[in-house]
Amino acid sequence: MPVYLWQNDQSRLVSFMTLIYCPDEPTPALTAREVCQVLRDAIFGRRTMIRACAQTWDELYAGMFMIDVEGWSMTIFNDREELDYRGGCVSPDGRRWSFDSGDRFGTDPIAMLSTWEHQNLYRTVKAL
């Protein structure tokens, strides 16, 4: 929201300046847990998942597979037909999460899924 500054000299407008509102606090980073919840919502049919790349899962075989879950852009790594998460995610509000090999075990959104959820996610992305 713009902030308007007026400078008056004997009731006459001398200058007009527009300042852009800049919050002091940066946008918080997206967490792996939030990304995992969006994936769960897609698995259970609460959100719609679509393929956001030209190749299907089978055509790609190994590489980055892009999906979109209602504005959440995600990249999942297809490691020779194995579902892996070596990509990232951008939320609709612009927050980001990206894979870091130095992260502790269990901080990967795919690793947070149960075995059943993991299998269903695999079937879902394979069918896109």
N, CA, C and O atoms as a GROMACS GRO file, in nm:
protein
  512
    1MET      N    1   0.085  -0.117   0.000
    1MET     CA    2   0.000   0.000   0.000
    1MET      C    3   0.089   0.123   0.000
    1MET      O    4   0.174   0.136   0.088
    2PRO      N    5   0.073   0.216  -0.097
    2PRO     CA    6   0.157   0.335  -0.102
    2PRO      C    7   0.127   0.430   0.013
    2PRO      O    8   0.014   0.438   0.062
    3VAL      N    9   0.227   0.501   0.054
    3VAL     CA   10   0.216   0.605   0.156
    3VAL      C   11   0.241   0.737   0.086
    3VAL      O   12   0.342   0.753   0.016
    4TYR      N   13   0.153   0.832   0.104
    4TYR     CA   14   0.167   0.960   0.036
    4TYR      C   15   0.219   1.065   0.133
    4TYR      O   16   0.172   1.075   0.246
    5LEU      N   17   0.316   1.144   0.089
    5LEU     CA   18   0.374   1.250   0.169
    5LEU      C   19   0.345   1.384   0.102
    5LEU      O   20   0.373   1.402  -0.016
    6TRP      N   21   0.289   1.474   0.175
    6TRP     CA   22   0.259   1.606   0.120
    6TRP      C   23   0.345   1.708   0.193
    6TRP      O   24   0.360   1.702   0.315
    7GLN      N   25   0.400   1.801   0.118
    7GLN     CA   26   0.477   1.910   0.180
    7GLN      C   27   0.406   2.040   0.142
    7GLN      O   28   0.397   2.075   0.025
    8ASN      N   29   0.358   2.109   0.242
    8ASN     CA   30   0.281   2.231   0.216
    8ASN      C   31   0.361   2.356   0.251
    8ASN      O   32   0.435   2.358   0.350
    9ASP      N   33   0.345   2.457   0.171
    9ASP     CA   34   0.404   2.588   0.196
    9ASP      C   35   0.290   2.688   0.183
    9ASP      O   36   0.247   2.718   0.072
   10GLN      N   37   0.242   2.739   0.294
   10GLN     CA   38   0.131   2.834   0.299
   10GLN      C   39   0.012   2.779   0.221
   10GLN      O   40  -0.044   2.846   0.134
   11SER      N   41  -0.027   2.656   0.254
   11SER     CA   42  -0.144   2.589   0.198
   11SER      C   43  -0.132   2.555   0.050
   11SER      O   44  -0.230   2.514  -0.012
   12ARG      N   45  -0.013   2.571  -0.008
   12ARG     CA   46   0.006   2.532  -0.148
   12ARG      C   47   0.086   2.402  -0.153
   12ARG      O   48   0.176   2.380  -0.073
   13LEU      N   49   0.052   2.319  -0.247
   13LEU     CA   50   0.126   2.195  -0.265
   13LEU      C   51   0.256   2.227  -0.337
   13LEU      O   52   0.255   2.275  -0.450
   14VAL      N   53   0.368   2.199  -0.271
   14VAL     CA   54   0.498   2.225  -0.330
   14VAL      C   55   0.553   2.098  -0.395
   14VAL      O   56   0.605   2.103  -0.507
   15SER      N   57   0.542   1.986  -0.327
   15SER     CA   58   0.593   1.862  -0.386
   15SER      C   59   0.506   1.745  -0.342
   15SER      O   60   0.437   1.751  -0.241
   16PHE      N   61   0.512   1.642  -0.420
   16PHE     CA   62   0.436   1.522  -0.394
   16PHE      C   63   0.530   1.403  -0.413
   16PHE      O   64   0.599   1.394  -0.515
   17MET      N   65   0.533   1.313  -0.316
   17MET     CA   66   0.624   1.200  -0.323
   17MET      C   67   0.548   1.074  -0.283
   17MET      O   68   0.467   1.076  -0.189
   18THR      N   69   0.573   0.965  -0.351
   18THR     CA   70   0.514   0.836  -0.317
   18THR      C   71   0.622   0.746  -0.264
   18THR      O   72   0.728   0.730  -0.327
   19LEU      N   73   0.598   0.687  -0.150
   19LEU     CA   74   0.690   0.590  -0.092
   19LEU      C   75   0.626   0.452  -0.100
   19LEU      O   76   0.506   0.438  -0.074
   20ILE      N   77   0.702   0.353  -0.135
   20ILE     CA   78   0.652   0.216  -0.139
   20ILE      C   79   0.665   0.156   0.000
   20ILE      O   80   0.768   0.169   0.066
   21TYR      N   81   0.560   0.089   0.045
   21TYR     CA   82   0.560   0.025   0.175
   21TYR      C   83   0.654  -0.095   0.172
   21TYR      O   84   0.637  -0.184   0.088
   22CYS      N   85   0.750  -0.099   0.260
   22CYS     CA   86   0.845  -0.210   0.270
   22CYS      C   87   0.845  -0.259   0.414
   22CYS      O   88   0.891  -0.188   0.504
   23PRO      N   89   0.794  -0.379   0.437
   23PRO     CA   90   0.795  -0.430   0.574
   23PRO      C   91   0.937  -0.454   0.622
   23PRO      O   92   1.026  -0.487   0.543
   24ASP      N   93   0.958  -0.436   0.753
   24ASP     CA   94   1.091  -0.454   0.811
   24ASP      C   95   1.131  -0.601   0.818
   24ASP      O   96   1.249  -0.634   0.810
   25GLU      N   97   1.033  -0.688   0.832
   25GLU     CA   98   1.063  -0.830   0.848
   25GLU      C   99   1.057  -0.902   0.714
   25GLU      O  100   0.962  -0.881   0.638
   26PRO      N  101   1.156  -0.986   0.684
   26PRO     CA  102   1.151  -1.062   0.559
   26PRO      C  103   1.043  -1.170   0.566
   26PRO      O  104   1.001  -1.211   0.674
   27THR      N  105   1.000  -1.215   0.449
   27THR     CA  106   0.902  -1.322   0.443
   27THR      C  107   0.963  -1.450   0.499
   27THR      O  108   1.074  -1.486   0.461
   28PRO      N  109   0.893  -1.519   0.589
   28PRO     CA  110   0.950  -1.642   0.646
   28PRO      C  111   0.967  -1.749   0.538
   28PRO      O  112   0.890  -1.756   0.442
   29ALA      N  113   1.068  -1.831   0.555
   29ALA     CA  114   1.094  -1.939   0.460
   29ALA      C  115   0.985  -2.045   0.468
   29ALA      O  116   0.922  -2.063   0.573
   30LEU      N  117   0.964  -2.111   0.360
   30LEU     CA  118   0.870  -2.222   0.354
   30LEU      C  119   0.935  -2.342   0.422
   30LEU      O  120   1.053  -2.368   0.402
   31THR      N  121   0.859  -2.415   0.501
   31THR     CA  122   0.916  -2.530   0.571
   31THR      C  123   0.884  -2.660   0.497
   31THR      O  124   0.787  -2.667   0.420
   32ALA      N  125   0.965  -2.761   0.521
   32ALA     CA  126   0.941  -2.893   0.462
   32ALA      C  127   0.807  -2.949   0.508
   32ALA      O  128   0.739  -3.018   0.433
   33ARG      N  129   0.769  -2.918   0.630
   33ARG     CA  130   0.642  -2.967   0.684
   33ARG      C  131   0.523  -2.907   0.607
   33ARG      O  132   0.425  -2.977   0.580
   34GLU      N  133   0.532  -2.778   0.572
   34GLU     CA  134   0.425  -2.716   0.493
   34GLU      C  135   0.415  -2.780   0.354
   34GLU      O  136   0.305  -2.806   0.305
   35VAL      N  137   0.530  -2.805   0.292
   35VAL     CA  138   0.533  -2.869   0.160
   35VAL      C  139   0.473  -3.009   0.170
   35VAL      O  140   0.394  -3.049   0.084
   36CYS      N  141   0.509  -3.082   0.273
   36CYS     CA  142   0.456  -3.216   0.295
   36CYS      C  143   0.304  -3.213   0.309
   36CYS      O  144   0.235  -3.300   0.255
   37GLN      N  145   0.251  -3.115   0.380
   37GLN     CA  146   0.106  -3.105   0.398
   37GLN      C  147   0.034  -3.080   0.266
   37GLN      O  148  -0.073  -3.136   0.242
   38VAL      N  149   0.092  -2.998   0.179
   38VAL     CA  150   0.033  -2.973   0.047
   38VAL      C  151   0.032  -3.103  -0.033
   38VAL      O  152  -0.067  -3.134  -0.100
   39LEU      N  153   0.141  -3.179  -0.027
   39LEU     CA  154   0.146  -3.309  -0.096
   39LEU      C  155   0.040  -3.404  -0.039
   39LEU      O  156  -0.027  -3.474  -0.115
   40ARG      N  157   0.024  -3.406   0.091
   40ARG     CA  158  -0.079  -3.491   0.154
   40ARG      C  159  -0.219  -3.451   0.106
   40ARG      O  160  -0.301  -3.537   0.074
   41ASP      N  161  -0.243  -3.320   0.101
   41ASP     CA  162  -0.374  -3.272   0.053
   41ASP      C  163  -0.401  -3.321  -0.089
   41ASP      O  164  -0.514  -3.359  -0.121
   42ALA      N  165  -0.298  -3.321  -0.174
   42ALA     CA  166  -0.313  -3.370  -0.311
   42ALA      C  167  -0.337  -3.521  -0.313
   42ALA      O  168  -0.420  -3.570  -0.390
   43ILE      N  169  -0.266  -3.594  -0.229
   43ILE     CA  170  -0.282  -3.740  -0.222
   43ILE      C  171  -0.424  -3.777  -0.182
   43ILE      O  172  -0.482  -3.870  -0.237
   44PHE      N  173  -0.481  -3.704  -0.086
   44PHE     CA  174  -0.615  -3.733  -0.037
   44PHE      C  175  -0.725  -3.666  -0.120
   44PHE      O  176  -0.843  -3.676  -0.085
   45GLY      N  177  -0.688  -3.597  -0.228
   45GLY     CA  178  -0.787  -3.537  -0.316
   45GLY      C  179  -0.843  -3.404  -0.269
   45GLY      O  180  -0.942  -3.357  -0.324
   46ARG      N  181  -0.782  -3.344  -0.169
   46ARG     CA  182  -0.828  -3.214  -0.119
   46ARG      C  183  -0.775  -3.099  -0.204
   46ARG      O  184  -0.827  -2.988  -0.198
   47ARG      N  185  -0.670  -3.126  -0.283
   47ARG     CA  186  -0.614  -3.028  -0.375
   47ARG      C  187  -0.590  -3.097  -0.508
   47ARG      O  188  -0.573  -3.219  -0.514
   48THR      N  189  -0.589  -3.018  -0.615
   48THR     CA  190  -0.568  -3.071  -0.749
   48THR      C  191  -0.422  -3.061  -0.788
   48THR      O  192  -0.360  -2.955  -0.775
   49MET      N  193  -0.367  -3.172  -0.836
   49MET     CA  194  -0.228  -3.176  -0.882
   49MET      C  195  -0.228  -3.190  -1.034
   49MET      O  196  -0.300  -3.273  -1.089
   50ILE      N  197  -0.144  -3.108  -1.100
   50ILE     CA  198  -0.128  -3.120  -1.245
   50ILE      C  199   0.021  -3.125  -1.280
   50ILE      O  200   0.105  -3.075  -1.205
   51ARG      N  201   0.051  -3.184  -1.394
   51ARG     CA  202   0.189  -3.188  -1.443
   51ARG      C  203   0.222  -3.051  -1.500
   51ARG      O  204   0.141  -2.993  -1.573
   52ALA      N  205   0.341  -2.999  -1.468
   52ALA     CA  206   0.383  -2.867  -1.515
   52ALA      C  207   0.508  -2.876  -1.602
   52ALA      O  208   0.584  -2.779  -1.613
   53CYS      N  209   0.529  -2.992  -1.664
   53CYS     CA  210   0.643  -3.010  -1.754
   53CYS      C  211   0.594  -3.085  -1.878
   53CYS      O  212   0.486  -3.144  -1.877
   54ALA      N  213   0.674  -3.083  -1.982
   54ALA     CA  214   0.634  -3.143  -2.109
   54ALA      C  215   0.632  -3.295  -2.105
   54ALA      O  216   0.544  -3.357  -2.165
   55GLN      N  217   0.727  -3.356  -2.036
   55GLN     CA  218   0.738  -3.502  -2.035
   55GLN      C  219   0.656  -3.565  -1.924
   55GLN      O  220   0.637  -3.507  -1.817
   56THR      N  221   0.608  -3.686  -1.951
   56THR     CA  222   0.541  -3.763  -1.846
   56THR      C  223   0.648  -3.824  -1.756
   56THR      O  224   0.767  -3.818  -1.787
   57TRP      N  225   0.605  -3.883  -1.645
   57TRP     CA  226   0.697  -3.947  -1.551
   57TRP      C  227   0.777  -4.056  -1.621
   57TRP      O  228   0.899  -4.065  -1.603
   58ASP      N  229   0.710  -4.140  -1.700
   58ASP     CA  230   0.777  -4.250  -1.769
   58ASP      C  231   0.872  -4.201  -1.878
   58ASP      O  232   0.979  -4.259  -1.898
   59GLU      N  233   0.834  -4.096  -1.948
   59GLU     CA  234   0.922  -4.041  -2.053
   59GLU      C  235   1.049  -3.982  -1.994
   59GLU      O  236   1.155  -3.988  -2.056
   60LEU      N  237   1.038  -3.926  -1.877
   60LEU     CA  238   1.152  -3.859  -1.814
   60LEU      C  239   1.255  -3.961  -1.764
   60LEU      O  240   1.375  -3.941  -1.784
   61TYR      N  241   1.212  -4.065  -1.702
   61TYR     CA  242   1.294  -4.172  -1.645
   61TYR      C  243   1.386  -4.124  -1.534
   61TYR      O  244   1.382  -4.178  -1.423
   62ALA      N  245   1.469  -4.026  -1.560
   62ALA     CA  246   1.557  -3.971  -1.455
   62ALA      C  247   1.573  -3.821  -1.478
   62ALA      O  248   1.616  -3.778  -1.585
   63GLY      N  249   1.537  -3.743  -1.378
   63GLY     CA  250   1.548  -3.598  -1.389
   63GLY      C  251   1.439  -3.528  -1.310
   63GLY      O  252   1.361  -3.590  -1.238
   64MET      N  253   1.434  -3.397  -1.326
   64MET     CA  254   1.338  -3.314  -1.252
   64MET      C  255   1.199  -3.320  -1.317
   64MET      O  256   1.184  -3.294  -1.436
   65PHE      N  257   1.100  -3.355  -1.237
   65PHE     CA  258   0.961  -3.363  -1.280
   65PHE      C  259   0.887  -3.251  -1.209
   65PHE      O  260   0.888  -3.244  -1.086
   66MET      N  261   0.821  -3.164  -1.285
   66MET     CA  262   0.756  -3.047  -1.227
   66MET      C  263   0.605  -3.069  -1.216
   66MET      O  264   0.541  -3.116  -1.310
   67ILE      N  265   0.551  -3.034  -1.099
   67ILE     CA  266   0.407  -3.042  -1.076
   67ILE      C  267   0.358  -2.909  -1.020
   67ILE      O  268   0.436  -2.827  -0.971
   68ASP      N  269   0.227  -2.890  -1.028
   68ASP     CA  270   0.164  -2.773  -0.968
   68ASP      C  271   0.045  -2.823  -0.887
   68ASP      O  272  -0.039  -2.897  -0.937
   69VAL      N  273   0.040  -2.782  -0.762
   69VAL     CA  274  -0.071  -2.818  -0.673
   69VAL      C  275  -0.139  -2.688  -0.632
   69VAL      O  276  -0.104  -2.627  -0.532
   70GLU      N  277  -0.238  -2.648  -0.712
   70GLU     CA  278  -0.315  -2.526  -0.686
   70GLU      C  279  -0.227  -2.406  -0.657
   70GLU      O  280  -0.246  -2.337  -0.557
   71GLY      N  281  -0.130  -2.381  -0.744
   71GLY     CA  282  -0.043  -2.265  -0.730
   71GLY      C  283   0.089  -2.292  -0.660
   71GLY      O  284   0.178  -2.207  -0.662
   72TRP      N  285   0.104  -2.407  -0.600
   72TRP     CA  286   0.229  -2.448  -0.537
   72TRP      C  287   0.313  -2.517  -0.644
   72TRP      O  288   0.279  -2.628  -0.686
   73SER      N  289   0.420  -2.455  -0.688
   73SER     CA  290   0.507  -2.513  -0.791
   73SER      C  291   0.611  -2.600  -0.723
   73SER      O  292   0.686  -2.554  -0.637
   74MET      N  293   0.615  -2.728  -0.762
   74MET     CA  294   0.707  -2.823  -0.698
   74MET      C  295   0.788  -2.898  -0.803
   74MET      O  296   0.741  -2.924  -0.914
   75THR      N  297   0.910  -2.932  -0.765
   75THR     CA  298   0.997  -3.012  -0.848
   75THR      C  299   1.034  -3.138  -0.771
   75THR      O  300   1.090  -3.131  -0.662
   76ILE      N  301   1.002  -3.252  -0.830
   76ILE     CA  302   1.033  -3.381  -0.769
   76ILE      C  303   1.133  -3.451  -0.859
   76ILE      O  304   1.116  -3.453  -0.981
   77PHE      N  305   1.234  -3.507  -0.800
   77PHE     CA  306   1.336  -3.575  -0.879
   77PHE      C  307   1.294  -3.720  -0.903
   77PHE      O  308   1.270  -3.796  -0.809
   78ASN      N  309   1.286  -3.756  -1.031
   78ASN     CA  310   1.259  -3.894  -1.072
   78ASN      C  311   1.394  -3.962  -1.086
   78ASN      O  312   1.468  -3.936  -1.180
   79ASP      N  313   1.426  -4.048  -0.992
   79ASP     CA  314   1.555  -4.117  -0.992
   79ASP      C  315   1.536  -4.258  -1.046
   79ASP      O  316   1.525  -4.354  -0.969
   80ARG      N  317   1.532  -4.271  -1.178
   80ARG     CA  318   1.512  -4.399  -1.246
   80ARG      C  319   1.390  -4.472  -1.191
   80ARG      O  320   1.398  -4.584  -1.141
   81GLU      N  321   1.277  -4.403  -1.204
   81GLU     CA  322   1.149  -4.458  -1.160
   81GLU      C  323   1.130  -4.462  -1.010
   81GLU      O  324   1.038  -4.527  -0.961
   82GLU      N  325   1.216  -4.395  -0.935
   82GLU     CA  326   1.200  -4.387  -0.790
   82GLU      C  327   1.167  -4.243  -0.752
   82GLU      O  328   1.232  -4.149  -0.799
   83LEU      N  329   1.067  -4.226  -0.668
   83LEU     CA  330   1.023  -4.095  -0.624
   83LEU      C  331   1.122  -4.040  -0.523
   83LEU      O  332   1.142  -4.099  -0.417
   84ASP      N  333   1.183  -3.926  -0.554
   84ASP     CA  334   1.282  -3.866  -0.466
   84ASP      C  335   1.252  -3.716  -0.462
   84ASP      O  336   1.180  -3.667  -0.549
   85TYR      N  337   1.304  -3.643  -0.366
   85TYR     CA  338   1.277  -3.500  -0.358
   85TYR      C  339   1.407  -3.423  -0.354
   85TYR      O  340   1.456  -3.389  -0.246
   86ARG      N  341   1.462  -3.397  -0.469
   86ARG     CA  342   1.586  -3.320  -0.476
   86ARG      C  343   1.562  -3.190  -0.549
   86ARG      O  344   1.649  -3.139  -0.619
   87GLY      N  345   1.445  -3.137  -0.534
   87GLY     CA  346   1.409  -3.016  -0.603
   87GLY      C  347   1.374  -2.905  -0.507
   87GLY      O  348   1.449  -2.874  -0.415
   88GLY      N  349   1.261  -2.847  -0.530
   88GLY     CA  350   1.219  -2.737  -0.446
   88GLY      C  351   1.071  -2.712  -0.459
   88GLY      O  352   0.999  -2.786  -0.525
   89CYS      N  353   1.026  -2.605  -0.394
   89CYS     CA  354   0.886  -2.568  -0.395
   89CYS      C  355   0.876  -2.417  -0.379
   89CYS      O  356   0.951  -2.355  -0.304
   90VAL      N  357   0.781  -2.357  -0.451
   90VAL     CA  358   0.749  -2.216  -0.436
   90VAL      C  359   0.599  -2.207  -0.408
   90VAL      O  360   0.518  -2.257  -0.486
   91SER      N  361   0.565  -2.145  -0.296
   91SER     CA  362   0.424  -2.132  -0.258
   91SER      C  363   0.360  -2.018  -0.338
   91SER      O  364   0.431  -1.937  -0.397
   92PRO      N  365   0.227  -2.010  -0.340
   92PRO     CA  366   0.160  -1.902  -0.412
   92PRO      C  367   0.199  -1.762  -0.363
   92PRO      O  368   0.192  -1.666  -0.439
   93ASP      N  369   0.241  -1.751  -0.236
   93ASP     CA  370   0.281  -1.620  -0.184
   93ASP      C  371   0.430  -1.592  -0.202
   93ASP      O  372   0.482  -1.493  -0.150
   94GLY      N  373   0.500  -1.679  -0.277
   94GLY     CA  374   0.640  -1.654  -0.312
   94GLY      C  375   0.744  -1.711  -0.217
   94GLY      O  376   0.863  -1.698  -0.242
   95ARG      N  377   0.700  -1.775  -0.109
   95ARG     CA  378   0.797  -1.836  -0.018
   95ARG      C  379   0.857  -1.960  -0.083
   95ARG      O  380   0.792  -2.026  -0.164
   96ARG      N  381   0.981  -1.991  -0.048
   96ARG     CA  382   1.054  -2.100  -0.114
   96ARG      C  383   1.108  -2.202  -0.015
   96ARG      O  384   1.144  -2.170   0.098
   97TRP      N  385   1.112  -2.326  -0.061
   97TRP     CA  386   1.182  -2.435   0.007
   97TRP      C  387   1.266  -2.504  -0.098
   97TRP      O  388   1.220  -2.525  -0.210
   98SER      N  389   1.389  -2.538  -0.064
   98SER     CA  390   1.471  -2.613  -0.159
   98SER      C  391   1.550  -2.720  -0.085
   98SER      O  392   1.586  -2.705   0.031
   99PHE      N  393   1.576  -2.827  -0.157
   99PHE     CA  394   1.649  -2.940  -0.101
   99PHE      C  395   1.792  -2.899  -0.072
   99PHE      O  396   1.855  -2.830  -0.152
  100ASP      N  397   1.842  -2.940   0.043
  100ASP     CA  398   1.982  -2.918   0.080
  100ASP      C  399   2.035  -3.049   0.134
  100ASP      O  400   1.985  -3.101   0.234
  101SER      N  401   2.137  -3.103   0.069
  101SER     CA  402   2.190  -3.233   0.110
  101SER      C  403   2.246  -3.230   0.252
  101SER      O  404   2.267  -3.336   0.312
  102GLY      N  405   2.270  -3.112   0.307
  102GLY     CA  406   2.321  -3.100   0.444
  102GLY      C  407   2.212  -3.101   0.550
  102GLY      O  408   2.242  -3.104   0.669
  103ASP      N  409   2.085  -3.099   0.506
  103ASP     CA  410   1.974  -3.102   0.603
  103ASP      C  411   1.970  -3.234   0.678
  103ASP      O  412   2.014  -3.337   0.627
  104ARG      N  413   1.919  -3.229   0.800
  104ARG     CA  414   1.904  -3.351   0.880
  104ARG      C  415   1.810  -3.449   0.813
  104ARG      O  416   1.722  -3.410   0.736
  105PHE      N  417   1.829  -3.576   0.842
  105PHE     CA  418   1.739  -3.680   0.790
  105PHE      C  419   1.598  -3.652   0.841
  105PHE      O  420   1.579  -3.616   0.957
  106GLY      N  421   1.500  -3.671   0.756
  106GLY     CA  422   1.361  -3.651   0.795
  106GLY      C  423   1.310  -3.511   0.771
  106GLY      O  424   1.196  -3.481   0.804
  107THR      N  425   1.393  -3.423   0.713
  107THR     CA  426   1.346  -3.287   0.684
  107THR      C  427   1.311  -3.272   0.537
  107THR      O  428   1.290  -3.160   0.489
  108ASP      N  429   1.303  -3.381   0.466
  108ASP     CA  430   1.263  -3.385   0.326
  108ASP      C  431   1.112  -3.413   0.322
  108ASP      O  432   1.068  -3.509   0.385
  109PRO      N  433   1.033  -3.332   0.252
  109PRO     CA  434   0.888  -3.354   0.250
  109PRO      C  435   0.846  -3.494   0.207
  109PRO      O  436   0.748  -3.548   0.259
  110ILE      N  437   0.918  -3.555   0.113
  110ILE     CA  438   0.885  -3.690   0.069
  110ILE      C  439   0.912  -3.790   0.182
  110ILE      O  440   0.835  -3.884   0.201
  111ALA      N  441   1.022  -3.770   0.255
  111ALA     CA  442   1.057  -3.861   0.365
  111ALA      C  443   0.956  -3.851   0.480
  111ALA      O  444   0.944  -3.944   0.559
  112MET      N  445   0.885  -3.739   0.490
  112MET     CA  446   0.787  -3.721   0.597
  112MET      C  447   0.657  -3.798   0.570
  112MET      O  448   0.577  -3.817   0.662
  113LEU      N  449   0.636  -3.840   0.447
  113LEU     CA  450   0.515  -3.913   0.412
  113LEU      C  451   0.521  -4.056   0.466
  113LEU      O  452   0.628  -4.115   0.477
  114SER      N  453   0.405  -4.109   0.499
  114SER     CA  454   0.399  -4.250   0.539
  114SER      C  455   0.424  -4.336   0.414
  114SER      O  456   0.424  -4.285   0.302
  115THR      N  457   0.447  -4.464   0.434
  115THR     CA  458   0.469  -4.555   0.322
  115THR      C  459   0.349  -4.554   0.228
  115THR      O  460   0.365  -4.550   0.106
  116TRP      N  461   0.229  -4.558   0.284
  116TRP     CA  462   0.107  -4.556   0.204
  116TRP      C  463   0.096  -4.426   0.124
  116TRP      O  464   0.065  -4.429   0.005
  117GLU      N  465   0.123  -4.311   0.190
  117GLU     CA  466   0.117  -4.182   0.121
  117GLU      C  467   0.222  -4.175   0.010
  117GLU      O  468   0.194  -4.125  -0.099
  118HIS      N  469   0.341  -4.223   0.037
  118HIS     CA  470   0.450  -4.224  -0.061
  118HIS      C  471   0.408  -4.305  -0.185
  118HIS      O  472   0.428  -4.260  -0.298
  119GLN      N  473   0.351  -4.423  -0.164
  119GLN     CA  474   0.307  -4.507  -0.276
  119GLN      C  475   0.197  -4.439  -0.356
  119GLN      O  476   0.196  -4.446  -0.479
  120ASN      N  477   0.104  -4.374  -0.288
  120ASN     CA  478  -0.005  -4.305  -0.358
  120ASN      C  479   0.044  -4.182  -0.432
  120ASN      O  480  -0.006  -4.151  -0.540
  121LEU      N  481   0.140  -4.111  -0.376
  121LEU     CA  482   0.199  -3.997  -0.447
  121LEU      C  483   0.268  -4.046  -0.574
  121LEU      O  484   0.255  -3.985  -0.680
  122TYR      N  485   0.342  -4.156  -0.563
  122TYR     CA  486   0.409  -4.214  -0.679
  122TYR      C  487   0.308  -4.248  -0.789
  122TYR      O  488   0.329  -4.216  -0.905
  123ARG      N  489   0.198  -4.315  -0.751
  123ARG     CA  490   0.094  -4.350  -0.849
  123ARG      C  491   0.032  -4.226  -0.911
  123ARG      O  492   0.003  -4.223  -1.031
  124THR      N  493   0.012  -4.122  -0.830
  124THR     CA  494  -0.050  -3.999  -0.879
  124THR      C  495   0.039  -3.928  -0.980
  124THR      O  496  -0.008  -3.891  -1.088
  125VAL      N  497   0.167  -3.909  -0.947
  125VAL     CA  498   0.256  -3.838  -1.042
  125VAL      C  499   0.281  -3.922  -1.167
  125VAL      O  500   0.297  -3.867  -1.276
  126LYS      N  501   0.284  -4.052  -1.153
  126LYS     CA  502   0.304  -4.141  -1.268
  126LYS      C  503   0.186  -4.132  -1.364
  126LYS      O  504   0.203  -4.145  -1.486
  127ALA      N  505   0.066  -4.109  -1.311
  127ALA     CA  506  -0.055  -4.100  -1.393
  127ALA      C  507  -0.075  -3.963  -1.458
  127ALA      O  508  -0.159  -3.949  -1.547
  128LEU      N  509  -0.001  -3.862  -1.416
  128LEU     CA  510  -0.020  -3.727  -1.472
  128LEU      C  511   0.024  -3.719  -1.617
  128LEU      O  512   0.014  -3.612  -1.678
   0.00000   0.00000   0.00000
